Structure formats: C-alpha cells, structure tokens
mmCIF file of C-alpha atoms in Angstrom:
data_model
loop_
_atom_site.group_PDB
_atom_site.id
_atom_site.type_symbol
_atom_site.label_atom_id
_atom_site.label_comp_id
_atom_site.label_asym_id
_atom_site.label_seq_id
_atom_site.Cartn_x
_atom_site.Cartn_y
_atom_site.Cartn_z
ATOM 1 C CA UNK A 1 20.381 -14.394 3.764
ATOM 2 C CA UNK A 2 16.826 -15.746 3.677
ATOM 3 C CA UNK A 3 16.216 -14.958 7.353
ATOM 4 C CA UNK A 4 17.559 -11.416 6.990
ATOM 5 C CA UNK A 5 15.453 -10.826 3.884
ATOM 6 C CA UNK A 6 12.386 -12.278 5.601
ATOM 7 C CA UNK A 7 12.880 -9.995 8.596
ATOM 8 C CA UNK A 8 13.397 -6.980 6.293
ATOM 9 C CA UNK A 9 10.255 -7.921 4.358
ATOM 10 C CA UNK A 10 8.195 -8.285 7.526
ATOM 11 C CA UNK A 11 9.380 -4.919 8.848
ATOM 12 C CA UNK A 12 8.852 -3.213 5.499
ATOM 13 C CA UNK A 13 5.401 -4.693 5.001
ATOM 14 C CA UNK A 14 4.521 -3.656 8.542
ATOM 15 C CA UNK A 15 5.607 -0.077 7.836
ATOM 16 C CA UNK A 16 3.704 0.042 4.558
ATOM 17 C CA UNK A 17 0.644 -1.596 6.104
ATOM 18 C CA UNK A 18 0.780 0.848 9.000
ATOM 19 C CA UNK A 19 0.826 3.747 6.578
ATOM 20 C CA UNK A 20 -2.201 2.397 4.720
ATOM 21 C CA UNK A 21 -3.924 1.676 8.050
ATOM 22 C CA UNK A 22 -3.390 5.295 9.113
ATOM 23 C CA UNK A 23 -5.055 6.497 5.919
ATOM 24 C CA UNK A 24 -7.983 4.109 6.374
ATOM 25 C CA UNK A 25 -8.488 4.775 10.061
ATOM 26 C CA UNK A 26 -8.105 8.543 10.371
ATOM 27 C CA UNK A 27 -6.546 10.438 7.442
ATOM 28 C CA UNK A 28 -9.294 9.803 4.897
ATOM 29 C CA UNK A 29 -12.124 10.105 7.446
ATOM 30 C CA UNK A 30 -10.665 13.475 8.461
ATOM 31 C CA UNK A 31 -10.466 14.618 4.840
ATOM 32 C CA UNK A 32 -14.066 13.514 4.297
ATOM 33 C CA UNK A 33 -15.141 15.967 7.021
ATOM 34 C CA UNK A 34 -13.645 18.915 5.118
ATOM 35 C CA UNK A 35 -15.262 20.878 2.328
ATOM 36 C CA UNK A 36 -14.333 19.260 -1.011
ATOM 37 C CA UNK A 37 -12.178 22.257 -1.996
ATOM 38 C CA UNK A 38 -9.994 21.886 1.090
ATOM 39 C CA UNK A 39 -9.938 18.089 0.964
ATOM 40 C CA UNK A 40 -8.809 18.055 -2.670
ATOM 41 C CA UNK A 41 -6.002 20.518 -1.929
ATOM 42 C CA UNK A 42 -4.895 18.479 1.092
ATOM 43 C CA UNK A 43 -4.927 15.150 -0.773
ATOM 44 C CA UNK A 44 -3.090 16.652 -3.730
ATOM 45 C CA UNK A 45 -0.396 17.792 -1.302
ATOM 46 C CA UNK A 46 -0.286 14.406 0.436
ATOM 47 C CA UNK A 47 0.111 12.625 -2.910
ATOM 48 C CA UNK A 48 3.104 14.785 -3.832
ATOM 49 C CA UNK A 49 4.674 14.248 -0.413
ATOM 50 C CA UNK A 50 4.135 10.463 -0.554
ATOM 51 C CA UNK A 51 6.559 10.216 -3.456
ATOM 52 C CA UNK A 52 9.503 11.178 -1.258
ATOM 53 C CA UNK A 53 12.226 8.691 -0.266
ATOM 54 C CA UNK A 54 10.950 7.801 3.213
ATOM 55 C CA UNK A 55 7.842 6.011 1.940
ATOM 56 C CA UNK A 56 9.153 5.007 -1.478
ATOM 57 C CA UNK A 57 12.166 3.168 -0.025
ATOM 58 C CA UNK A 58 9.899 1.194 2.306
ATOM 59 C CA UNK A 59 7.330 0.474 -0.415
ATOM 60 C CA UNK A 60 9.638 -0.333 -3.315
ATOM 61 C CA UNK A 61 12.218 -2.023 -1.089
ATOM 62 C CA UNK A 62 9.547 -4.327 0.329
ATOM 63 C CA UNK A 63 8.352 -5.048 -3.206
ATOM 64 C CA UNK A 64 11.866 -6.145 -4.196
ATOM 65 C CA UNK A 65 12.214 -8.247 -1.044
ATOM 66 C CA UNK A 66 8.814 -9.831 -1.753
ATOM 67 C CA UNK A 67 9.978 -10.838 -5.228
ATOM 68 C CA UNK A 68 13.182 -12.321 -3.781
ATOM 69 C CA UNK A 69 11.257 -14.224 -1.077
ATOM 70 C CA UNK A 70 8.860 -15.619 -3.682
ATOM 71 C CA UNK A 71 11.770 -17.026 -5.670
ATOM 72 C CA UNK A 72 13.440 -18.380 -2.517
ATOM 73 C CA UNK A 73 10.171 -19.954 -1.428
ATOM 74 C CA UNK A 74 9.789 -21.744 -4.760
ATOM 75 C CA UNK A 75 13.436 -22.852 -4.680
ATOM 76 C CA UNK A 76 13.018 -24.183 -1.122
ATOM 77 C CA UNK A 77 9.643 -25.860 -1.764
ATOM 78 C CA UNK A 78 9.130 -28.727 0.640
ATOM 79 C CA UNK A 79 10.345 -26.694 3.622
ATOM 80 C CA UNK A 80 7.188 -25.648 5.493
ATOM 81 C CA UNK A 81 8.481 -22.060 5.683
ATOM 82 C CA UNK A 82 8.479 -21.877 1.885
ATOM 83 C CA UNK A 83 4.678 -21.816 1.765
ATOM 84 C CA UNK A 84 4.617 -18.807 4.082
ATOM 85 C CA UNK A 85 7.299 -17.036 2.049
ATOM 86 C CA UNK A 86 5.393 -17.543 -1.209
ATOM 87 C CA UNK A 87 2.021 -16.669 0.346
ATOM 88 C CA UNK A 88 3.339 -13.473 1.933
ATOM 89 C CA UNK A 89 5.002 -12.490 -1.314
ATOM 90 C CA UNK A 90 1.899 -13.122 -3.406
ATOM 91 C CA UNK A 91 -0.303 -11.166 -1.019
ATOM 92 C CA UNK A 92 2.080 -8.203 -0.927
ATOM 93 C CA UNK A 93 2.873 -8.146 -4.637
ATOM 94 C CA UNK A 94 -0.770 -8.392 -5.739
ATOM 95 C CA UNK A 95 -2.672 -6.756 -2.877
ATOM 96 C CA UNK A 96 -0.264 -3.944 -2.119
ATOM 97 C CA UNK A 97 2.088 -3.266 -5.036
ATOM 98 C CA UNK A 98 -0.062 -4.196 -8.044
ATOM 99 C CA UNK A 99 -3.226 -2.627 -6.613
ATOM 100 C CA UNK A 100 -1.308 0.572 -5.891
ATOM 101 C CA UNK A 101 0.191 0.798 -9.370
ATOM 102 C CA UNK A 102 -2.928 -0.259 -11.281
ATOM 103 C CA UNK A 103 -5.607 1.481 -9.222
ATOM 104 C CA UNK A 104 -4.571 4.019 -6.585
ATOM 105 C CA UNK A 105 -1.827 5.789 -8.551
ATOM 106 C CA UNK A 106 -4.100 6.402 -11.574
ATOM 107 C CA UNK A 107 -6.744 7.819 -9.218
ATOM 108 C CA UNK A 108 -4.115 10.053 -7.622
ATOM 109 C CA UNK A 109 -3.020 11.230 -11.074
ATOM 110 C CA UNK A 110 -6.628 12.050 -11.989
ATOM 111 C CA UNK A 111 -7.069 13.978 -8.735
ATOM 112 C CA UNK A 112 -3.909 15.965 -9.474
ATOM 113 C CA UNK A 113 -5.673 17.401 -12.531
ATOM 114 C CA UNK A 114 -8.794 18.470 -10.613
ATOM 115 C CA UNK A 115 -9.115 22.162 -9.874
ATOM 116 C CA UNK A 116 -10.422 22.412 -6.300
ATOM 117 C CA UNK A 117 -12.611 25.344 -7.348
ATOM 118 C CA UNK A 118 -14.118 23.717 -10.446
ATOM 119 C CA UNK A 119 -17.890 23.414 -10.593
ATOM 120 C CA UNK A 120 -17.645 19.618 -10.554
ATOM 121 C CA UNK A 121 -14.926 19.432 -7.867
ATOM 122 C CA UNK A 122 -17.207 18.000 -5.160
ATOM 123 C CA UNK A 123 -18.459 15.267 -7.486
ATOM 124 C CA UNK A 124 -14.911 14.435 -8.593
ATOM 125 C CA UNK A 125 -13.811 14.271 -4.936
ATOM 126 C CA UNK A 126 -16.625 11.832 -4.117
ATOM 127 C CA UNK A 127 -15.718 9.661 -7.107
ATOM 128 C CA UNK A 128 -12.111 9.659 -5.913
ATOM 129 C CA UNK A 129 -13.133 8.606 -2.395
ATOM 130 C CA UNK A 130 -15.422 5.856 -3.700
ATOM 131 C CA UNK A 131 -12.594 4.319 -5.721
ATOM 132 C CA UNK A 132 -9.634 5.048 -3.473
ATOM 133 C CA UNK A 133 -10.855 4.100 -0.003
ATOM 134 C CA UNK A 134 -11.833 0.468 -0.600
ATOM 135 C CA UNK A 135 -8.557 -0.177 -2.415
ATOM 136 C CA UNK A 136 -6.587 1.366 0.423
ATOM 137 C CA UNK A 137 -8.310 -0.968 2.907
ATOM 138 C CA UNK A 138 -7.248 -3.918 0.734
ATOM 139 C CA UNK A 139 -3.672 -2.598 0.459
ATOM 140 C CA UNK A 140 -3.452 -2.239 4.226
ATOM 141 C CA UNK A 141 -4.808 -5.716 4.889
ATOM 142 C CA UNK A 142 -2.527 -7.229 2.246
ATOM 143 C CA UNK A 143 0.575 -5.549 3.629
ATOM 144 C CA UNK A 144 -0.201 -6.574 7.203
ATOM 145 C CA UNK A 145 -1.079 -10.082 6.017
ATOM 146 C CA UNK A 146 2.261 -10.361 4.215
ATOM 147 C CA UNK A 147 4.091 -9.189 7.340
ATOM 148 C CA UNK A 148 2.265 -11.843 9.383
ATOM 149 C CA UNK A 149 3.107 -14.595 6.889
ATOM 150 C CA UNK A 150 6.768 -13.633 6.893
ATOM 151 C CA UNK A 151 6.896 -13.487 10.691
ATOM 152 C CA UNK A 152 5.311 -16.940 10.657
ATOM 153 C CA UNK A 153 8.091 -18.129 8.351
ATOM 154 C CA UNK A 154 10.706 -16.727 10.719
ATOM 155 C CA UNK A 155 9.129 -18.460 13.723
ATOM 156 C CA UNK A 156 8.464 -21.768 11.975
ATOM 157 C CA UNK A 157 10.857 -24.689 12.176
ATOM 158 C CA UNK A 158 12.030 -26.381 8.979
#
C-alpha cells in the first residue's frame, strides 16, 4: 500500500507541479503582454476552469496522499525512506496546498470581483500579478520537490 500511495503521490505532485510550472513559464508571461482588460478577462476564465475535476482531482487527491504518506512516514520512522516520505509530504502540504488555499485562492477571488473596464483595473491587475506570481513559483517548486522526494523514497532501500 505504501509503495502504491508513494507512486500515486509522486505522479500527482508531478502533474500539479507541471501545471504550476506552465503558469510560471508561459501562461502568466503571455497574460502580462496583453492589455489589462484582456488579461483580467482571460485569468478570470482560467480561474473558473481550474475548478473542474481534471485539476481538482489531481490537486486534492495528491493532498490526501501527502497526508497519508506523512502519517506512514512517522509510523515507519527509522526506515530511511520515512524521512523522504515526511519531507515530501511537508513540502507539498505547506508549499503547494496551504499556500494555494491561504494565498492564491483569495487573490483569485479578489480578481473575480474586478471589472475589467473599471478605472483602476490596470492597477488591480498589477497588484494581482505581484502577489500571485511569486507564490505560484513556490507552489511549482514545492510540488516538484515533493515528487522528487517521493521518487527517492521509492528508489531507496530500507
């Protein structure tokens, strides 16, 4: 069970990290090239679409697996793989899940209330970018780091 969960966690974290990497590497830079009115409309649409099952199953499923692997790692403490299980779980739960819930989702909710044609829309868009982009870089690195830790646990001998 632990090996299957570790593999599922590594794959899920890789998918989530890849999604965040795509936003950091080309989605957000492309939106930054657009006029604020168009960029706000596009990001509002992306945020609605992100809440569909394809991403949410990967994100929330990996979060549940991370919690399970953290418990298993603590229960199996002394096995060298346990350290990697706990480390990967901590990195994913804090750097991906918690940061998303506490920081990026509130920013997305604020952006949802912005009228793209409002007089202050460009300033609001810049504020959004300033807060959202750095956190997305962290989420991507955390997710990929968790995947690497869990792959390390799979490849490690007891």
